[in-house]
XYZ file of C-alpha atoms in Angstrom:
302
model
C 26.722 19.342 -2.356
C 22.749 18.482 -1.590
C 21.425 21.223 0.290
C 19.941 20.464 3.665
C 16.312 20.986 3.202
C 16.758 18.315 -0.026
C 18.792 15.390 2.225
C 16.060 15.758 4.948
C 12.931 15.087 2.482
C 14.803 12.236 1.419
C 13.830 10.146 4.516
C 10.216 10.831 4.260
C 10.862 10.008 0.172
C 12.556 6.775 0.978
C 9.689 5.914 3.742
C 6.841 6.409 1.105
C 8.692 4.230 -1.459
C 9.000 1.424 0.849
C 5.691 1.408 2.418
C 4.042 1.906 -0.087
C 1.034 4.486 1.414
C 1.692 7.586 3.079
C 0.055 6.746 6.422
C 2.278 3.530 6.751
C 5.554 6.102 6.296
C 3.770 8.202 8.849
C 3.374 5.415 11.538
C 6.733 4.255 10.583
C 8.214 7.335 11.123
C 6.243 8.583 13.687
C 4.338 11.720 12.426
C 1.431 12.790 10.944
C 0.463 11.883 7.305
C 0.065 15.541 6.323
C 3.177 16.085 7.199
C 5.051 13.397 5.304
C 2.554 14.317 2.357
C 3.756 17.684 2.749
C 7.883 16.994 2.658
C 7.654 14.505 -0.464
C 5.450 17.262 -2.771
C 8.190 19.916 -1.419
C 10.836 17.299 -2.517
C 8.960 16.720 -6.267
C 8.506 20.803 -6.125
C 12.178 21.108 -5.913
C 13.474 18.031 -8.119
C 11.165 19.039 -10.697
C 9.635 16.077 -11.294
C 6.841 13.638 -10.019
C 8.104 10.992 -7.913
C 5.080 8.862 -7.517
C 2.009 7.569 -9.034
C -0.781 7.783 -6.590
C -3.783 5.519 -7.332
C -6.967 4.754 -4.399
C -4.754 1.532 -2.760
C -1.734 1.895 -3.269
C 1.637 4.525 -3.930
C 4.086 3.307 -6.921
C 6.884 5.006 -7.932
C 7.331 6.676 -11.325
C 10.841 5.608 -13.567
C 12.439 8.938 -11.993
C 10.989 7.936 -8.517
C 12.903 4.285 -8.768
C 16.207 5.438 -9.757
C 16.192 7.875 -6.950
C 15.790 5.536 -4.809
C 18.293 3.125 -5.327
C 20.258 5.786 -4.874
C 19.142 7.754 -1.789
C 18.571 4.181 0.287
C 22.219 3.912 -0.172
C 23.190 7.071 0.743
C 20.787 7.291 4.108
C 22.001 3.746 4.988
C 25.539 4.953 5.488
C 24.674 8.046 7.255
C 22.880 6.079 9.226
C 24.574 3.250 10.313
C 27.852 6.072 10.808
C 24.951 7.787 13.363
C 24.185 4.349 15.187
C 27.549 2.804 15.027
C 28.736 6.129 17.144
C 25.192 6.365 19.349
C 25.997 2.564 19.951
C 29.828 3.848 21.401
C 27.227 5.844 23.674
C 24.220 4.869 24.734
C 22.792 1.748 26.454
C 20.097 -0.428 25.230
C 16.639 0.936 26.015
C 13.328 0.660 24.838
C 11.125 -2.286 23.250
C 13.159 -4.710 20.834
C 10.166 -6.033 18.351
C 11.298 -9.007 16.836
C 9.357 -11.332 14.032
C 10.631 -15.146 13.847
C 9.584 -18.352 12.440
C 7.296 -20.695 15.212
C 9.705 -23.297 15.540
C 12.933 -20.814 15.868
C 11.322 -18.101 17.812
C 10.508 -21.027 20.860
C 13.965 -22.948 20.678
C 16.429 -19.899 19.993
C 14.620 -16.404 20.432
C 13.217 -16.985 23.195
C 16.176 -18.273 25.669
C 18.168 -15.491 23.581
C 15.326 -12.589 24.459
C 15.470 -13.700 28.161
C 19.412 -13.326 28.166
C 19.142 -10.117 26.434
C 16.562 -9.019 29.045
C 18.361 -9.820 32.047
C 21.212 -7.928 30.106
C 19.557 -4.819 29.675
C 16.823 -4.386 32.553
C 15.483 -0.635 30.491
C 14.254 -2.596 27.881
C 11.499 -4.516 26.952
C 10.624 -7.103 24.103
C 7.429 -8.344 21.866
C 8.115 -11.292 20.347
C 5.595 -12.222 17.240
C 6.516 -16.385 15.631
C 4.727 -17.046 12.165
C 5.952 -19.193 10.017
C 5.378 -17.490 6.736
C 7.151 -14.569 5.503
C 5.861 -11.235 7.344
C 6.067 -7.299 5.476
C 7.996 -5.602 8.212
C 7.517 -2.434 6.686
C 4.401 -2.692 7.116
C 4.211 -2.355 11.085
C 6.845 -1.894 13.711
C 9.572 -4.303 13.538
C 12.893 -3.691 14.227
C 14.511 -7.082 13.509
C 13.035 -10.363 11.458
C 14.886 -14.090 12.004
C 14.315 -15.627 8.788
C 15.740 -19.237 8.298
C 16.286 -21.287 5.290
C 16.686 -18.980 2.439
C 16.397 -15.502 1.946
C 14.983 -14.408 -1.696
C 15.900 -10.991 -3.472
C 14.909 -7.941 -1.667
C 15.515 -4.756 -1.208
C 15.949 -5.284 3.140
C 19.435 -5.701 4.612
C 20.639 -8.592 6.321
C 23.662 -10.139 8.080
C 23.900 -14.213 8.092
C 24.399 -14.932 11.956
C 24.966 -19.069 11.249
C 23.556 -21.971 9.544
C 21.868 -25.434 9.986
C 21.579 -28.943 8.508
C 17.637 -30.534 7.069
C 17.536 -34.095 8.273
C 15.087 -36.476 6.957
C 13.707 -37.971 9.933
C 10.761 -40.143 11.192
C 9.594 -41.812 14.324
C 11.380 -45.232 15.033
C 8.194 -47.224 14.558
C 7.895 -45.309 11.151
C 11.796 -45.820 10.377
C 11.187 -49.620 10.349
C 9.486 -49.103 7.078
C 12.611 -46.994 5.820
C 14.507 -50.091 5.729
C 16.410 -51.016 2.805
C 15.655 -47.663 0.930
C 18.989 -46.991 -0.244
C 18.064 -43.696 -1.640
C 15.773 -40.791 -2.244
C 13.932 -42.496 -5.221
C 12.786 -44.919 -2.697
C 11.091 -42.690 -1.092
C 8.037 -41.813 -3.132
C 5.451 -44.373 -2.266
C 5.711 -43.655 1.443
C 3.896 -41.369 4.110
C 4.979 -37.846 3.542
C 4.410 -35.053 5.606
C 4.381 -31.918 3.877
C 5.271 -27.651 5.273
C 3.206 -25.456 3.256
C 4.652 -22.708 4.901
C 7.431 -23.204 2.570
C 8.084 -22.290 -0.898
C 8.514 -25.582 -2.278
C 7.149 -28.043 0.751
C 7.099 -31.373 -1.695
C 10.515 -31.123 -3.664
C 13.776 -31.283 -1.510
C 17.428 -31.963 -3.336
C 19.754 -34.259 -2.130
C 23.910 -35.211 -2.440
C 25.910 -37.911 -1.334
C 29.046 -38.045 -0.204
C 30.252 -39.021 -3.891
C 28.715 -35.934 -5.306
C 25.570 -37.927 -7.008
C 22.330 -35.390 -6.744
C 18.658 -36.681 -6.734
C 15.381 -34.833 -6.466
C 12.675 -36.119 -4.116
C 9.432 -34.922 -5.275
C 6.754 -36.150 -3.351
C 2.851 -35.432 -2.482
C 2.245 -35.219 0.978
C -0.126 -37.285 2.752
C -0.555 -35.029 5.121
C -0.050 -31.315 4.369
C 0.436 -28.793 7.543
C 1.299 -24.994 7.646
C 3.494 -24.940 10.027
C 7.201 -26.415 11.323
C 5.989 -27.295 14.787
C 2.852 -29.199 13.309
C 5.043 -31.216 10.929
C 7.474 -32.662 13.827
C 4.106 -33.248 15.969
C 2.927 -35.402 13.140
C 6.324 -37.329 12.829
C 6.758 -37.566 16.706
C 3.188 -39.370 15.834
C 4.641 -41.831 13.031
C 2.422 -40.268 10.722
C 5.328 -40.279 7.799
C 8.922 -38.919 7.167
C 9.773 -35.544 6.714
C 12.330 -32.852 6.622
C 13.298 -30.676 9.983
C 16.025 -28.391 10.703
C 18.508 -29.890 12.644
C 18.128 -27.271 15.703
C 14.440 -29.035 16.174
C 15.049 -32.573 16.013
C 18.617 -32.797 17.440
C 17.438 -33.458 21.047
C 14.362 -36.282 19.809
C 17.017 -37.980 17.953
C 19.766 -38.277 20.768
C 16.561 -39.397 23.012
C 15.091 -41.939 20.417
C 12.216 -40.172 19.681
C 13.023 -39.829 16.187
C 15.412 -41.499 13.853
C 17.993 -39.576 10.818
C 16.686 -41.650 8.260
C 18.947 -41.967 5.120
C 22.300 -39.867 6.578
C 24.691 -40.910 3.317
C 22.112 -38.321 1.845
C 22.279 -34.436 2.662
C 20.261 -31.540 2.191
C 21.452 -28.306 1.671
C 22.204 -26.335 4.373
C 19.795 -23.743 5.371
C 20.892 -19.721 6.744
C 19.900 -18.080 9.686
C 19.569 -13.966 9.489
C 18.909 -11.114 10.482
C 16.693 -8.838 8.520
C 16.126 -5.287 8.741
C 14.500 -2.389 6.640
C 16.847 -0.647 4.564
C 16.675 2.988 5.929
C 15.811 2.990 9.776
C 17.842 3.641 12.511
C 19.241 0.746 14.195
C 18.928 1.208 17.903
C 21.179 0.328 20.482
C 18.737 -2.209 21.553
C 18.631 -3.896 17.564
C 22.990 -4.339 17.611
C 23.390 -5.326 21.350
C 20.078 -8.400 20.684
C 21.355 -9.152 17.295
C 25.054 -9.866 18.408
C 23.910 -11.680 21.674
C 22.014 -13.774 19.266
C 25.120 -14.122 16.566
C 27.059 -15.769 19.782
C 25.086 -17.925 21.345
C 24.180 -19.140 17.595
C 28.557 -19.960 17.244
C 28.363 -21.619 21.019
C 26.012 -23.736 19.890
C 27.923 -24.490 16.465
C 30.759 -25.246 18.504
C 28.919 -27.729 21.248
């Protein structure tokens, strides 16, 4: 059985490692940096071993350091979520919900959802930060990030709360010169404009309904860094590009913009949730995150 004293240093342990810097594990966890310095030498003391290589910028952890850790995050997780799922049974939402969210996302879903939530729970309060490229949230205060499209390898937790189609789209006046392109290929010579918020913003896969793939890689004419920018450009007829459906699904019903090319489909992107690893989820995080989850499936379903 791990003695008390040992299970307790764990947290600041687990803090340091994902941080990176013992004053970010402080702010995170709301105490001094002497302190936290204090707990993890006590925890190397005990374990007999050094944890952590300490240079001027940065903390690393040592080959002993790593392995503990995949094995403590999993073991505070589940204490933690047992403490939360039971203080959730208990306790009302309170506090301020920090949430991080993509630009384009944050305005069209998080905020209608934030203002529900808020009218929900009148003790809390909410700061709302939209970028478009991927923010550290260990790195500052953040209880919950909305990440759409993808989500690469990492060592956060997440829960998929619904999906969306990417429709190649373009202004009607733009569309015109669409015409007779019977496929991706046909694409290449044409007006592109390109997200270089994105991992890839110039190569997008497609599939028809017959289960032929094709690979559109373009260069864009005109290159933007961000998702709001790149349907201001289209609304504009500055060239064709690639939108989540949530975005463009009103412009198209109102003829604003055109679904260019339909027999061809993208993949279909995720929406989650992201949270660090080992924090307490507060009341606040689980009530927002499953108001959000529903409206998300009423929307599916409409």
């Amino acid at each position: 059985m791990i003695e008390p004293r040992i299970l307790s240093r764990l947290f600041y342990f687990v803090a340091v490692a994902e941080t990176q810097a013992f004053t970010r594990a402080a702010e995170r966890l709301g105490i001094t940096k002497a302190v936290v310095s204090q707990q993890v030498a006590r925890l190397e003391a005990e374990l007999g071993t050094s944890l952590f290589v300490r240079t001027t910028r940065r903390v690393e952890l040592t080959e002993t350091g790593r392995i503990l850790y995949g094995r403590a995050v999993g073991a505070l997780q589940e204490a933690q979520d047992a403490v939360a799922e039971t203080a959730q049974s208990n306790s009302r939402p309170q506090g301020t919900l920090r949430i991080v969210a993509p630009n384009a996302y944050g305005i069209v879903m998080i905020v209608p959802a934030v203002a529900k939530f808020l009218s929900h729970y009148p003790d809390c309060r909410a700061d709302l930060r939209f970028n478009d490229r991927i923010v550290d949230i260990l790195a500052g205060e953040i209880d919950v990030a909305i990440r759409v499209g993808w989500l690469l390898d990492s060592s956060l937790r997440s829960r998929r709360l619904g999906g969306f189609q990417q429709l190649l789209v373009a202004s009607p006046q733009f569309a015109r010169r669409l015409e007779g392109i019977e496929s991706p290929a046909g694409l290449a010579a044409l007006p592109f404009v390109g997200n270089t918020a994105l991992p890839e913003p110039e190569t997008w896969s497609f599939a028809d309904g017959e289960g032929a793939r094709m690979t559109f890689n373009g260069t864009a004419t005109l290159a933007v860094d961000s998702t709001g920018a790149v349907h201001a450009a289209l609304l504009a007829g500055t060239g064709f590009s690639i939108l989540p459906e949530f975005m463009v699904a009103e412009d198209i019903v109102a003829g604003r913009l055109v679904h260019a090319l339909p027999q061809w489909r993208l993949p279909e992107g995720g929406i989650y949730a992201v949270f660090p690893s080992a924090r307490f989820r507060a009341p606040r995080v689980a009530a927002f995150i499953e108001l959000l989850a529903s409206m998300i499936k009423t929307m599916k379903r409409s």
